[in-house]
Short mmCIF file of C-alpha atoms in Angstrom, two decimals:
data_model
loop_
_atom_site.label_atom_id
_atom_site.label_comp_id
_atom_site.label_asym_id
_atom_site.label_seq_id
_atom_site.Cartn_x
_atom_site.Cartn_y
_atom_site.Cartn_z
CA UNK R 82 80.88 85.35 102.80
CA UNK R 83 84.53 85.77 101.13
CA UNK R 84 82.65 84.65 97.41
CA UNK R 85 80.17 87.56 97.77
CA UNK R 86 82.36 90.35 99.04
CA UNK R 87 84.72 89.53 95.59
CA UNK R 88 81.44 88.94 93.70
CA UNK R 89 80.24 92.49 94.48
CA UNK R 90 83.34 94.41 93.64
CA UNK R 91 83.99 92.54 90.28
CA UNK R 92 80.04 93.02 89.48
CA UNK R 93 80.91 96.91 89.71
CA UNK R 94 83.59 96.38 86.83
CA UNK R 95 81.22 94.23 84.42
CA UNK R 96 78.73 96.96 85.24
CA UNK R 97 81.51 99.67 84.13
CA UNK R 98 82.10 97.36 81.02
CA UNK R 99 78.90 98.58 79.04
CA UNK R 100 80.50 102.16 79.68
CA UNK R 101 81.94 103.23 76.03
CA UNK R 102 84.86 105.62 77.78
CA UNK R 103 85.84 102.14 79.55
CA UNK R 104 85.42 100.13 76.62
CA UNK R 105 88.22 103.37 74.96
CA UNK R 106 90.34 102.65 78.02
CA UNK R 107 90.58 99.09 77.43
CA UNK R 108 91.35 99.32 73.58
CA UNK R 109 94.27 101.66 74.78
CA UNK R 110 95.44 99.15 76.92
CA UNK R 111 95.13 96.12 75.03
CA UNK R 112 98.81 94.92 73.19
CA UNK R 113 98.54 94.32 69.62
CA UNK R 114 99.92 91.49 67.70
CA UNK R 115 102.87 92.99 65.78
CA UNK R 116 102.32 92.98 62.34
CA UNK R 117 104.91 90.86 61.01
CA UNK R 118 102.39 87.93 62.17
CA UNK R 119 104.55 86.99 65.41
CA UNK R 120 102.90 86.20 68.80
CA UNK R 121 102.97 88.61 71.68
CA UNK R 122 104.59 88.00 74.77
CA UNK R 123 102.90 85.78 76.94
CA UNK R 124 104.47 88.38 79.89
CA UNK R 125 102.74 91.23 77.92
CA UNK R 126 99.49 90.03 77.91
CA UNK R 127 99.58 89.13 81.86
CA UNK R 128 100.63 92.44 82.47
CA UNK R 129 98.58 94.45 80.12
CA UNK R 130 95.43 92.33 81.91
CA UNK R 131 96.78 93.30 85.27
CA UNK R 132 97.29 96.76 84.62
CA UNK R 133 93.78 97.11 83.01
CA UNK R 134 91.61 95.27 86.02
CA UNK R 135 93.49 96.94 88.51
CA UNK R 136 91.84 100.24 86.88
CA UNK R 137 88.61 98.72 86.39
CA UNK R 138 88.41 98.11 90.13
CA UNK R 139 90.03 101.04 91.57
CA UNK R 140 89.84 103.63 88.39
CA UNK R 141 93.59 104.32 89.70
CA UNK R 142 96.90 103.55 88.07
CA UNK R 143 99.61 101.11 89.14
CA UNK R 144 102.92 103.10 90.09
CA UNK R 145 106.55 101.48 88.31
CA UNK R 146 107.57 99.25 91.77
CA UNK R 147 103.50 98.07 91.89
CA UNK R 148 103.61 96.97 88.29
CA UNK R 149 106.94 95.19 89.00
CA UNK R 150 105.19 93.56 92.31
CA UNK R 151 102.25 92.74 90.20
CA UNK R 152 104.49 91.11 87.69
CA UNK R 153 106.24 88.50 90.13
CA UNK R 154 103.57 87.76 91.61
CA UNK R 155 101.11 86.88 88.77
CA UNK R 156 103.71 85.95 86.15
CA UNK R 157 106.99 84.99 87.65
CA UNK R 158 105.73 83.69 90.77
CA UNK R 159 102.59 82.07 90.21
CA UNK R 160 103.08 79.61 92.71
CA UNK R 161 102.83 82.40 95.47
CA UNK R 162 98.46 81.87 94.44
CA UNK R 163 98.42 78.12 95.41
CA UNK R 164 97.38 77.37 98.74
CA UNK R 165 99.72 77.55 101.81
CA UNK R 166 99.37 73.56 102.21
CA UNK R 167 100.29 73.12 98.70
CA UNK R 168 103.42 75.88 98.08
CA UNK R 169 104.28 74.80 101.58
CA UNK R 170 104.19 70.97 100.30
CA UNK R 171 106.00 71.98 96.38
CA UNK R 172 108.80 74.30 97.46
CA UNK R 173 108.69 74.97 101.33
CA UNK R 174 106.59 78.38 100.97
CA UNK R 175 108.92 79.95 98.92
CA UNK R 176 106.56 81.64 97.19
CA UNK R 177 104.79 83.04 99.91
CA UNK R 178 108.27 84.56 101.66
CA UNK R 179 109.33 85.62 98.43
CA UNK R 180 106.09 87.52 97.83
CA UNK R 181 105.07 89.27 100.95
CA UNK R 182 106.34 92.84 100.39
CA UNK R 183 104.47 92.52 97.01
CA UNK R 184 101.19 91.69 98.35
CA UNK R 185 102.25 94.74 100.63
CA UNK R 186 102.66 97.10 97.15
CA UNK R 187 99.17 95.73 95.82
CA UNK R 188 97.05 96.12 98.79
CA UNK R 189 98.84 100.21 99.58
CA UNK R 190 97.67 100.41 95.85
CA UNK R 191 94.27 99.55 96.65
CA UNK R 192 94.27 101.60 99.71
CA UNK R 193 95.30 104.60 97.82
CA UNK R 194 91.85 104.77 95.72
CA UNK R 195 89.54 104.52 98.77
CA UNK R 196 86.70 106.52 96.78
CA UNK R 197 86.84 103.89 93.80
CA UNK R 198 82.75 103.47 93.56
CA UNK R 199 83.60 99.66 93.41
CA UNK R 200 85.83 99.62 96.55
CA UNK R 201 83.28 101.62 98.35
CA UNK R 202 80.40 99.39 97.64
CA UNK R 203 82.34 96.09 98.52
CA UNK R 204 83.34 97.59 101.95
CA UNK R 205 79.60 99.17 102.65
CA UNK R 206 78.68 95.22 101.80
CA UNK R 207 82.11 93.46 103.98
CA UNK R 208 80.74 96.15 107.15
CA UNK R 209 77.23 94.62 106.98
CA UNK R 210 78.86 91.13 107.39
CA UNK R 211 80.83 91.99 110.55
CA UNK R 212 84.31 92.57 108.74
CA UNK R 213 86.57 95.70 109.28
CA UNK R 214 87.94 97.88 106.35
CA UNK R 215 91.30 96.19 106.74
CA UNK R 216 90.84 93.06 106.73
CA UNK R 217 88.54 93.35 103.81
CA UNK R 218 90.84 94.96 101.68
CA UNK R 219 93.77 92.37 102.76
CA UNK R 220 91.28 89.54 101.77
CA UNK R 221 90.97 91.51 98.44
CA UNK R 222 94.71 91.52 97.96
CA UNK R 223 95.34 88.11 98.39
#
């Protein structure tokens, strides 16, 4: 059930893709390599991706403290996407303490674009199959 609620909101975003103002929004949001020939930062790129998908599912922005959650949880803290068992096994669940207020700034962020078309359709599909607005959204989040 879990695969096909994710599967329909990220369908709505490849959908969106073949959009040319989306395709504009992207090349805006996309880092360039400098042009002295150097690589970007591998931070940069995380973020910039991030940033991007976050308005491709919600068509909303990411305030300053919701970027910075964003960024320790998908670059700094990677570990905080294993699975309980194995953080809990690596580094006694660090990750997940560490983490929890900024899965809290991610999923108010989703929360504050209810009308996102994609949003909307993946909770008219998570209702169908018995789940509540809530926890939908906090299995989206995590």
């Amino acid at each position: 059930e879990g695969r096909e609620v994710v599967r329909i909101w990220i369908e709505d975003v490849i959908k969106d893709l073949n959009n040319p103002q989306t395709i504009t929004k992207i090349e805006y949001a996309i880092p360039y390599p400098p042009e002295d020939g150097t690589m970007l930062d591998e931070d940069l790129i995380g973020l910039s991706f991030g940033i991007t998908f976050f308005h491709l599912l919600t068509g909303g922005h990411l305030t300053k403290k919701e970027v910075e959650s964003y960024e320790r949880l998908a670059i700094k803290l990677p570990l905080a996407f294993l699975p309980d068992w194995f953080n809990f096994l690596v580094n006694n669940a660090k990750g997940r303490k560490e983490s929890r207020h900024d899965y809290e700034a991610i999923r108010a962020a989703i929360v504050r674009y209810p009308e996102a078309p994609a949003l909307q359709r993946t909770l008219a599909v998570a209702r169908k199959k018995g789940w509540g607005d809530t926890d939908t959204i906090r299995f989206l989040s995590m």
